[in-house]
CSV table of N, CA and C in Angstrom, one decimal:
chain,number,residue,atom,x,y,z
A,1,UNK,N,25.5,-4.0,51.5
A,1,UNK,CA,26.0,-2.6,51.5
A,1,UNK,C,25.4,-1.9,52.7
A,2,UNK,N,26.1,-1.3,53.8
A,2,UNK,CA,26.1,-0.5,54.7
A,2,UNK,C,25.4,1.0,54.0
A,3,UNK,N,24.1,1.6,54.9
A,3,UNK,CA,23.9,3.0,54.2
A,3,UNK,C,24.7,3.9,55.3
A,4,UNK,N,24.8,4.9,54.7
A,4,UNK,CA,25.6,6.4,56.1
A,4,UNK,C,24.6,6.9,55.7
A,5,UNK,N,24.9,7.8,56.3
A,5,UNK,CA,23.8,9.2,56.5
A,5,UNK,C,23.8,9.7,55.1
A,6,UNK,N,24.8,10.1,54.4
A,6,UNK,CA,24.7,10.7,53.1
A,6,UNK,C,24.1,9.6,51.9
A,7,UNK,N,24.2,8.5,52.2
A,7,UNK,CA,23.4,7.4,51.2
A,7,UNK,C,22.0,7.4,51.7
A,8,UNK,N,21.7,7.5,52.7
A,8,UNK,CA,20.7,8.0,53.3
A,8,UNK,C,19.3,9.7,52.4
A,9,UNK,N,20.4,10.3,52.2
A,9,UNK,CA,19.8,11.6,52.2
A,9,UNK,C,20.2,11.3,50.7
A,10,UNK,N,21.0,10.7,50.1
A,10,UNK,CA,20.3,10.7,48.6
A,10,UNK,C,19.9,10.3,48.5
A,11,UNK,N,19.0,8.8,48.7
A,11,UNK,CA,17.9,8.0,48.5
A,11,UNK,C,16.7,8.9,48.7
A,12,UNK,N,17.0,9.8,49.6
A,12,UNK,CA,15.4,10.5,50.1
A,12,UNK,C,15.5,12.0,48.7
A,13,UNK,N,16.5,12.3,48.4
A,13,UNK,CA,16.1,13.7,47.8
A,13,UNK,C,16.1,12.9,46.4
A,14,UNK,N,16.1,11.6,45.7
A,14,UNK,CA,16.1,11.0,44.5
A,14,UNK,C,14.3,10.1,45.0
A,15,UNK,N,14.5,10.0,45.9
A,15,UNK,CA,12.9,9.4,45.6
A,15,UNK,C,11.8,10.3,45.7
A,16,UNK,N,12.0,12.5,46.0
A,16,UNK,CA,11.2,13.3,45.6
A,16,UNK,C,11.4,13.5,44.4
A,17,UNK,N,12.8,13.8,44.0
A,17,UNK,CA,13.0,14.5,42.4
A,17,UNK,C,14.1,13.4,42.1
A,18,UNK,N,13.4,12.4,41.1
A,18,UNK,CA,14.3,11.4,40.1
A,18,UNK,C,15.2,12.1,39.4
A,19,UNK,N,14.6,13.0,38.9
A,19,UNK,CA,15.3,13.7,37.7
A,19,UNK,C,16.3,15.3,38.0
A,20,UNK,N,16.7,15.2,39.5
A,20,UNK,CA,17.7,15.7,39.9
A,20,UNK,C,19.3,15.9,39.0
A,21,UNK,N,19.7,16.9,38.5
A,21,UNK,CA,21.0,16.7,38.0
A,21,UNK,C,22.1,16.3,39.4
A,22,UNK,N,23.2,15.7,39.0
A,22,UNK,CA,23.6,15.2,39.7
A,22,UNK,C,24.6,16.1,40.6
A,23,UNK,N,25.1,17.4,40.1
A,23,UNK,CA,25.8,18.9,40.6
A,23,UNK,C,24.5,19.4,41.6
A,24,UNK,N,23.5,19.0,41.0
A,24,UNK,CA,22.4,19.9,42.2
A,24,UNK,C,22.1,18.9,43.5
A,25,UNK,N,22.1,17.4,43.2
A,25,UNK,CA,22.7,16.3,44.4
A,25,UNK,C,23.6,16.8,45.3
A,26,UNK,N,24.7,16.6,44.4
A,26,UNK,CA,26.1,16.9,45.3
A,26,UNK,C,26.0,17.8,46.0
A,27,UNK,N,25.3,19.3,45.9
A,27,UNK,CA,25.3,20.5,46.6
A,27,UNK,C,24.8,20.4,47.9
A,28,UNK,N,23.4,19.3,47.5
A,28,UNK,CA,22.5,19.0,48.8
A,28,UNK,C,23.3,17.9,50.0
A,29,UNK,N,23.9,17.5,49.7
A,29,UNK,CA,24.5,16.1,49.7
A,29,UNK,C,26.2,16.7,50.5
A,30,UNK,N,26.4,17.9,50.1
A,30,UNK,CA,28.1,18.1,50.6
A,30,UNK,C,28.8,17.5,49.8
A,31,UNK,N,28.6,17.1,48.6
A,31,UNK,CA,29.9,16.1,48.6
A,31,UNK,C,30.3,16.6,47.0
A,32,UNK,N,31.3,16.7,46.1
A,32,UNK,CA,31.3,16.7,45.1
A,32,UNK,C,30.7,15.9,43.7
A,33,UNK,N,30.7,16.3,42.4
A,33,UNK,CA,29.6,15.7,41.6
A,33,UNK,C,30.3,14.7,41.5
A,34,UNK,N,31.2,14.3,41.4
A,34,UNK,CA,31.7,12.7,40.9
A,34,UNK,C,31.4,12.0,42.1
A,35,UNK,N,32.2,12.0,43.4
A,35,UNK,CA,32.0,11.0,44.5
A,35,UNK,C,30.2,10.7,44.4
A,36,UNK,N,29.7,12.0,44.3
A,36,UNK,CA,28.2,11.8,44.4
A,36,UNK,C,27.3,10.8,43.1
A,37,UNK,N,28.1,10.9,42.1
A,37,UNK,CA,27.5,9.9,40.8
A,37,UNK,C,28.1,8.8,41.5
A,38,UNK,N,29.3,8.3,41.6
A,38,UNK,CA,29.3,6.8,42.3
A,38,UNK,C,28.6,6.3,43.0
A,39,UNK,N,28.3,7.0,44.4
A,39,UNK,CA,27.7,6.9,45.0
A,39,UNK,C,25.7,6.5,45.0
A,40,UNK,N,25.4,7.2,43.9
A,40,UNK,CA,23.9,6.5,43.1
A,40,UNK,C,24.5,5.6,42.4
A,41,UNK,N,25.5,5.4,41.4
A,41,UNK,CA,25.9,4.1,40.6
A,41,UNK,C,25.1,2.7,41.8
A,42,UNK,N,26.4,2.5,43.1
A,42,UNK,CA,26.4,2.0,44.1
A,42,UNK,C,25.1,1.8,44.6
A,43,UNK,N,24.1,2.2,44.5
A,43,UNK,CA,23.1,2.4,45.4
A,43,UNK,C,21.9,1.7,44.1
A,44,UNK,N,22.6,2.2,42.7
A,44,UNK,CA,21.9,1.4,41.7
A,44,UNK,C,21.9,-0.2,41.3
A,45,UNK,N,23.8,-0.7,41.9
A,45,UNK,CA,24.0,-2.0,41.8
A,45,UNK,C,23.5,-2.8,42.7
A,46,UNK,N,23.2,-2.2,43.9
A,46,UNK,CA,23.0,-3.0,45.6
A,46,UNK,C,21.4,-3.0,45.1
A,47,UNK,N,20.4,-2.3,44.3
A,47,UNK,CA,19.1,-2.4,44.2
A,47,UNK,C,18.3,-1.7,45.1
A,48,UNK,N,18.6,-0.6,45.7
A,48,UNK,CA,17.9,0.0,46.5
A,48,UNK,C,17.4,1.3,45.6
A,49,UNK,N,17.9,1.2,44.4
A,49,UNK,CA,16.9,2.5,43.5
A,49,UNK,C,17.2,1.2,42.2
A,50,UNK,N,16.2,0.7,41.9
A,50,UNK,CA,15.4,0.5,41.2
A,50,UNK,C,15.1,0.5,39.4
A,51,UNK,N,15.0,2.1,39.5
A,51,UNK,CA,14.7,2.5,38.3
A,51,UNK,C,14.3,4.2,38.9
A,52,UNK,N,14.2,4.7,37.8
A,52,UNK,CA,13.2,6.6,37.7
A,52,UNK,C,11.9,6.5,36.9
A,53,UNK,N,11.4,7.2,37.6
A,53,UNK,CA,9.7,7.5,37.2
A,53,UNK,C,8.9,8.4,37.3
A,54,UNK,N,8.2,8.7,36.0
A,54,UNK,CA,7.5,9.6,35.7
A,54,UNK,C,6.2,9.6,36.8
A,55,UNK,N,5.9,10.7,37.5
A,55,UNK,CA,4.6,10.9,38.3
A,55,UNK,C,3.6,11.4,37.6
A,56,UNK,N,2.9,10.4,37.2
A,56,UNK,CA,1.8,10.4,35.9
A,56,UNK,C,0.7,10.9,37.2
A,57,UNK,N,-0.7,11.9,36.4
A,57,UNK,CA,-1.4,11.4,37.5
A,57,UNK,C,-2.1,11.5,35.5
A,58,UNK,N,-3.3,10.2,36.0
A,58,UNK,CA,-4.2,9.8,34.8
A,58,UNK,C,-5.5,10.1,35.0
A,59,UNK,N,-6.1,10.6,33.8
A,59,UNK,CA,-7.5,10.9,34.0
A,59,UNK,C,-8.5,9.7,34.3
A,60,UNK,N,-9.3,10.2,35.3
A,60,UNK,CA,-10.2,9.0,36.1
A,60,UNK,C,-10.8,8.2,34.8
A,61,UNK,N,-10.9,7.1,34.8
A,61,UNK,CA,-11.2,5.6,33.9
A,61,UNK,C,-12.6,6.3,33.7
A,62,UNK,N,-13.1,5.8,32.0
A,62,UNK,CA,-14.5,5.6,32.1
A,62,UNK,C,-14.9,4.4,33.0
A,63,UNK,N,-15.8,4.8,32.9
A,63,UNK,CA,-16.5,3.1,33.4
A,63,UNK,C,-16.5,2.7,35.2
A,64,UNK,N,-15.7,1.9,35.5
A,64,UNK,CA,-16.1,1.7,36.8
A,64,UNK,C,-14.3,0.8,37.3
A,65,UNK,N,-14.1,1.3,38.5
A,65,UNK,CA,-12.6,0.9,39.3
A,65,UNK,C,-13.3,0.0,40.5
A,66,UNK,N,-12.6,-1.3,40.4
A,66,UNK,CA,-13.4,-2.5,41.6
A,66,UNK,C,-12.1,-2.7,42.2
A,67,UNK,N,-12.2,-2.6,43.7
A,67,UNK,CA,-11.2,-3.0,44.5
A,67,UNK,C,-11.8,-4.1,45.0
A,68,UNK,N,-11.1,-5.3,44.8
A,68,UNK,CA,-11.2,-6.6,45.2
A,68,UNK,C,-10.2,-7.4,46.2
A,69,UNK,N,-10.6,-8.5,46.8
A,69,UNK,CA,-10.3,-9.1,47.4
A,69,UNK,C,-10.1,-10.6,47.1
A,70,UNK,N,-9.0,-11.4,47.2
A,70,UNK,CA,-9.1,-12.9,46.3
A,70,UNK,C,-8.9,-13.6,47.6
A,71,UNK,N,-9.3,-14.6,48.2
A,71,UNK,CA,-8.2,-15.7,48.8
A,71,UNK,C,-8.6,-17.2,48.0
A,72,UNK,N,-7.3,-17.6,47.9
A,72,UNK,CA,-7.6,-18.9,47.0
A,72,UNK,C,-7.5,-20.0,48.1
A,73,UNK,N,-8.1,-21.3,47.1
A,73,UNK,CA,-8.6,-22.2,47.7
A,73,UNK,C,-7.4,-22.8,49.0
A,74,UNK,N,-8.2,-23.3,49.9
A,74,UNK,CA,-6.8,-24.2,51.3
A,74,UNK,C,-5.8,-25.0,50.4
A,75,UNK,N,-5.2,-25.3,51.0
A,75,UNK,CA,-3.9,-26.2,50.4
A,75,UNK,C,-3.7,-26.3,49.0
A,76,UNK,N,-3.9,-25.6,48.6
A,76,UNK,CA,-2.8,-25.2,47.1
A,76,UNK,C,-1.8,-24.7,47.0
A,77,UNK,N,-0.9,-25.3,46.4
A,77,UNK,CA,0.7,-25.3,46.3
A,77,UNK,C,1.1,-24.0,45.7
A,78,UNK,N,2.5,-23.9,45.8
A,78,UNK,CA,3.1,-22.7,45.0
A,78,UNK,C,2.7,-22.5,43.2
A,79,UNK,N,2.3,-23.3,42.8
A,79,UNK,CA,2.2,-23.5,41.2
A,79,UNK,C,0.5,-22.5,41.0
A,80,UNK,N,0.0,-22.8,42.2
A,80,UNK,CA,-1.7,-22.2,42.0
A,80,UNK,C,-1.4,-20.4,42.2
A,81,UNK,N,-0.3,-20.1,43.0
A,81,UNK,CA,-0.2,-18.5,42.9
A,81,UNK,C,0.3,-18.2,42.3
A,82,UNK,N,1.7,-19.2,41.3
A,82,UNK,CA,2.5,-17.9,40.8
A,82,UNK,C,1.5,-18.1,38.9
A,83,UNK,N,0.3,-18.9,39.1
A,83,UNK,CA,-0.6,-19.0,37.9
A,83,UNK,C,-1.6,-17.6,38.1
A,84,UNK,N,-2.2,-18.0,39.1
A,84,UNK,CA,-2.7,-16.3,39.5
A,84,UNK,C,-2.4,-15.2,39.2
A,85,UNK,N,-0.7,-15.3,39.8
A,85,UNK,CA,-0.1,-14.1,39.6
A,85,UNK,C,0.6,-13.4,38.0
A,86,UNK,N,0.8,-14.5,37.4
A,86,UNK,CA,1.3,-14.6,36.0
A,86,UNK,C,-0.3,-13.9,35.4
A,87,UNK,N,-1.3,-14.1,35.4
A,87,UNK,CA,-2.8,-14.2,35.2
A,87,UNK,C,-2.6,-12.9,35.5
A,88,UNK,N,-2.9,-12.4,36.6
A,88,UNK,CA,-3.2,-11.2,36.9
A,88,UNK,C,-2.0,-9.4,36.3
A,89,UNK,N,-0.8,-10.0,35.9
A,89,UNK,CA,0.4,-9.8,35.2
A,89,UNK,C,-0.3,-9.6,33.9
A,90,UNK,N,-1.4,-10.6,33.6
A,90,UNK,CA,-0.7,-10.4,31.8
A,90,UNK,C,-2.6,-9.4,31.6
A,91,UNK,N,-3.4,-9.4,32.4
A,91,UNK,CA,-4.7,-8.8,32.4
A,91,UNK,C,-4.8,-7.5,32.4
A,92,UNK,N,-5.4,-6.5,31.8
A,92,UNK,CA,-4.8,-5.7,31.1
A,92,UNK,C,-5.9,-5.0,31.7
A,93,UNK,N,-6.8,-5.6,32.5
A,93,UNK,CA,-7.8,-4.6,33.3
A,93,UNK,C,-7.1,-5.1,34.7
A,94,UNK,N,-6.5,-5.2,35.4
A,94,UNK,CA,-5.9,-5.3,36.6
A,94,UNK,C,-5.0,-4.3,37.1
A,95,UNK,N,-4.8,-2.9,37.2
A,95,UNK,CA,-3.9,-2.2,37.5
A,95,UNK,C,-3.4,-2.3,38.9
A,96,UNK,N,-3.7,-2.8,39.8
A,96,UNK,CA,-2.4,-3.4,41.1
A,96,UNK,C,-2.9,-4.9,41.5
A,97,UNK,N,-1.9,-5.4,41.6
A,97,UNK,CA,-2.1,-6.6,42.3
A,97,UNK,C,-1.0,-6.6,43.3
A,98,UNK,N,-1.5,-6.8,45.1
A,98,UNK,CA,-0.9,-6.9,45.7
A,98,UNK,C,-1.2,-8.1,46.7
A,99,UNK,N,-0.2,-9.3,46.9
A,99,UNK,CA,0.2,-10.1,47.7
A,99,UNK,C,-0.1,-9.5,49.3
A,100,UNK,N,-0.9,-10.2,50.3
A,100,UNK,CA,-1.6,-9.6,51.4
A,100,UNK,C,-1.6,-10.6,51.9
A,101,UNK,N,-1.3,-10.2,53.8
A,101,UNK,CA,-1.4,-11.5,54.5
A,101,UNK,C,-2.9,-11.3,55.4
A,102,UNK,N,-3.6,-12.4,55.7
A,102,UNK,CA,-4.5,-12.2,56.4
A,102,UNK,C,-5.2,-13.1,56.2
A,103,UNK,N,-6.9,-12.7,55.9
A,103,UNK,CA,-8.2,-13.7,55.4
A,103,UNK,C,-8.0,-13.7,53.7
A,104,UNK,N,-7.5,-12.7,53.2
A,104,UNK,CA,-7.5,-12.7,51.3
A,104,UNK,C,-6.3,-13.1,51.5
A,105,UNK,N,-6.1,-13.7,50.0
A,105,UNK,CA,-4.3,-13.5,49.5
A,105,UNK,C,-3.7,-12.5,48.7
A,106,UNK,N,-4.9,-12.4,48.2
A,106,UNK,CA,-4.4,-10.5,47.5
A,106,UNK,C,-5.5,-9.6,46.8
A,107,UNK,N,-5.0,-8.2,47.3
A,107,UNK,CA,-5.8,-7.3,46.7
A,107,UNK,C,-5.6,-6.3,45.5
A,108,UNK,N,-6.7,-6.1,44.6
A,108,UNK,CA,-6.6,-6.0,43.3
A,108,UNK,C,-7.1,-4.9,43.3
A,109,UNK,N,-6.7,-4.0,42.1
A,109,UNK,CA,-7.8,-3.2,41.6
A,109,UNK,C,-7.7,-3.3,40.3
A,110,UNK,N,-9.5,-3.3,39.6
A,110,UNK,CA,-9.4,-3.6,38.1
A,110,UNK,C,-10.1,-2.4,37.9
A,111,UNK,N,-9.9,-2.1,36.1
A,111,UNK,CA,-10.4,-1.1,35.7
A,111,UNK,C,-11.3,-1.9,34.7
A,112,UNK,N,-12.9,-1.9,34.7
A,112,UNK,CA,-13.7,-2.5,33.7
A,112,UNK,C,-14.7,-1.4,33.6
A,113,UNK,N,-15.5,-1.6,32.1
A,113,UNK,CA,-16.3,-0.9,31.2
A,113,UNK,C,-17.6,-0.9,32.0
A,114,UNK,N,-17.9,-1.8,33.3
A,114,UNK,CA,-19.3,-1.2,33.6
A,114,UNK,C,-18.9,-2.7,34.7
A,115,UNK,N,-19.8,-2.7,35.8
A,115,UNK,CA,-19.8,-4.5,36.8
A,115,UNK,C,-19.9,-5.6,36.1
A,116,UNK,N,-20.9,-5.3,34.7
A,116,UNK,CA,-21.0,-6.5,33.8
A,116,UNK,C,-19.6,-7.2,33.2
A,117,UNK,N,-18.9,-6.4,33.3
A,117,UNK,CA,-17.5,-6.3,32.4
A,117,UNK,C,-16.5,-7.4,33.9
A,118,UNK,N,-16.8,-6.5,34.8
A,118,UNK,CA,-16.1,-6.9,36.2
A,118,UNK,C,-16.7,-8.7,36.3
A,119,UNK,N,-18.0,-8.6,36.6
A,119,UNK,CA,-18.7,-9.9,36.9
A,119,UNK,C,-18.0,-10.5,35.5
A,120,UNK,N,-18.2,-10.5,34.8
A,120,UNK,CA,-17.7,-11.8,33.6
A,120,UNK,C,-15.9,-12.1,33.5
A,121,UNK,N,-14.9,-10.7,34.2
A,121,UNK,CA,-13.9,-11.2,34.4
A,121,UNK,C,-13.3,-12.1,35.5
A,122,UNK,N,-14.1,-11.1,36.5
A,122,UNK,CA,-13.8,-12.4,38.1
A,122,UNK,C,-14.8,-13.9,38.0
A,123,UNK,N,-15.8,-13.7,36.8
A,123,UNK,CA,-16.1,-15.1,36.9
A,123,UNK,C,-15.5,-16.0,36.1
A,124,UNK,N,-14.3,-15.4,35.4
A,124,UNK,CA,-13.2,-16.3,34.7
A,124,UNK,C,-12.1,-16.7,35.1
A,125,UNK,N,-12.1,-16.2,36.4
A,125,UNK,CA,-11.1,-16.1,37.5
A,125,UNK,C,-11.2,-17.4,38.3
A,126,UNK,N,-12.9,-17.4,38.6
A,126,UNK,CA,-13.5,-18.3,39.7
A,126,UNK,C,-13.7,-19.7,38.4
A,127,UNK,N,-13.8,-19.5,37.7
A,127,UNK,CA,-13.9,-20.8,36.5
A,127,UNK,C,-12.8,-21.9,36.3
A,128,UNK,N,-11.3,-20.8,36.7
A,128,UNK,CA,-10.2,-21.5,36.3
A,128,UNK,C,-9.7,-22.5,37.5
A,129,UNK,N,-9.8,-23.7,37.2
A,129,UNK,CA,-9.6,-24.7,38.1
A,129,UNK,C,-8.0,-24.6,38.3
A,130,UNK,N,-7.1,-24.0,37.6
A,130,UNK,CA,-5.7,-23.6,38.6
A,130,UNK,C,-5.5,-22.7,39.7
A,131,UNK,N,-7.1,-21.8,39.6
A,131,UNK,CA,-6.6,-21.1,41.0
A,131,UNK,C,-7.2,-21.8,42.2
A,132,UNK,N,-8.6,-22.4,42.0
A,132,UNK,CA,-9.8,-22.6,43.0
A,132,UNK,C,-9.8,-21.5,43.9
A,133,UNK,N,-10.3,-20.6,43.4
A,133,UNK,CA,-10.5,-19.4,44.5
A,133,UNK,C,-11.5,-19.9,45.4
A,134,UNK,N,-11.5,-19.2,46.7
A,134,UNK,CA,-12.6,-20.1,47.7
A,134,UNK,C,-13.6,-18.8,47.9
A,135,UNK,N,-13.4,-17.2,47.7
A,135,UNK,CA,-14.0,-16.3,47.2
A,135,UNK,C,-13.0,-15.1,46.7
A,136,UNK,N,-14.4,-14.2,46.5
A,136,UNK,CA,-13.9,-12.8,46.2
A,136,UNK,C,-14.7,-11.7,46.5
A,137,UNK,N,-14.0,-10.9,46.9
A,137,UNK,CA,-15.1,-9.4,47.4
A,137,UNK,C,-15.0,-8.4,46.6
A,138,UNK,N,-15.3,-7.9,46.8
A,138,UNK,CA,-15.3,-6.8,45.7
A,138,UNK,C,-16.4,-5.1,46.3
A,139,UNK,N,-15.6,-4.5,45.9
A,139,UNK,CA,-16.1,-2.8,46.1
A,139,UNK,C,-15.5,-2.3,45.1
A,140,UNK,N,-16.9,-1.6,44.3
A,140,UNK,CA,-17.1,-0.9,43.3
A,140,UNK,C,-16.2,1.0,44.0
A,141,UNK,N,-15.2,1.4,43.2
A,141,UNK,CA,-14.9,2.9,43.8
A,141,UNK,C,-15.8,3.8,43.5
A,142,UNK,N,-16.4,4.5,44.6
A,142,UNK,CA,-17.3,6.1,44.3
A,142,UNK,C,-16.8,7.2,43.6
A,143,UNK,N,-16.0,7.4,44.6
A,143,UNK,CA,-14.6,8.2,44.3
A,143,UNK,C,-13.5,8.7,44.6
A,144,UNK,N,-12.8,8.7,43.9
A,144,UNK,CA,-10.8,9.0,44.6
A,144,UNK,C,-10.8,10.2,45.3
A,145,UNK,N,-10.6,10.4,46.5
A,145,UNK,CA,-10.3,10.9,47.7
A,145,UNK,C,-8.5,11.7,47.6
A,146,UNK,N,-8.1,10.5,47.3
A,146,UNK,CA,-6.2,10.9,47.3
A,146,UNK,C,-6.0,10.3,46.7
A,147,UNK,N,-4.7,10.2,46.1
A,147,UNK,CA,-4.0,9.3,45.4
A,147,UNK,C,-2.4,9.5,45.5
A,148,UNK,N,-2.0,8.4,46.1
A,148,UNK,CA,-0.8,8.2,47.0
A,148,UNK,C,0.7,8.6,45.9
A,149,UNK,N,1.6,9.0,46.6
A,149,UNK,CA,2.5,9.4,45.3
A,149,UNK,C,3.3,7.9,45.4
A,150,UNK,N,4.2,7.3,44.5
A,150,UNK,CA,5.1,6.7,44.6
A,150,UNK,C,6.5,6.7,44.6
């Protein structure tokens, strides 16, 4: 799917305000409220919006936020990351896990009850002979500075 200018400028005024009515779109937009609902339908089916979401902001975690760093072991196959990745999916102190190109293969942030908590889960990480991680870094957060919108 081709964007124009007007599929353009509703992707951008729906990725400030999700929860836009669709008459107050169209107004911004020039275009009438129907053409303008197709027009997100369209933009819904091609996958360029996703979903709508609430901009939570959450009160800072007790305990302690570890931004880490993984690279797993040399020549392991596809089967060792998407175990990682499934791993780090189903862990319930992991709040991002992002795929990264470089010296790591991806960076994390976990939310744990104190380092003891951190050290005993990345050392469950390093235990599991499906990832062979070759290391892990890790920085404890001081404190949140900003916090990026989505």
């Amino acid at each position: 799917m081709q964007l124009d200018r007007i599929d353009r400028q509703i992707l951008d005024i729906l990725r400030r305000d999700g929860r836009i009515t669709y008459q107050a779109l169209s107004e911004q937009v020039h275009l009438t409220a129907r053409p303008c609902q197709e027009r997100v339908r369209k933009l819904e089916q091609a996958g360029y919006i996703r979903g709508y979401h609430a901009d939570v902001v959450l009160p800072q975690p007790e305990g302690v936020v570890v931004l880490a760093q993984v690279a797993l072991g040399d020549k392991l196959g596809r089967s060792a990351q998407l175990a990682f990745e499934q791993t780090m999916r189903d862990c319930a102190e992991v709040e991002d896990c992002w795929l990264v190109s470089g010296e790591f293969d991806y960076q994390l942030r976990v939310s744990c009850r104190d380092l003891a908590h951190f050290r005993e889960l990345s050392g469950s990480w390093l235990d599991d002979a499906r990832f062979r991680i070759a290391r892990i870094v890790s920085s404890p957060q001081l404190q949140q500075i900003k916090l990026g919108q989505r």
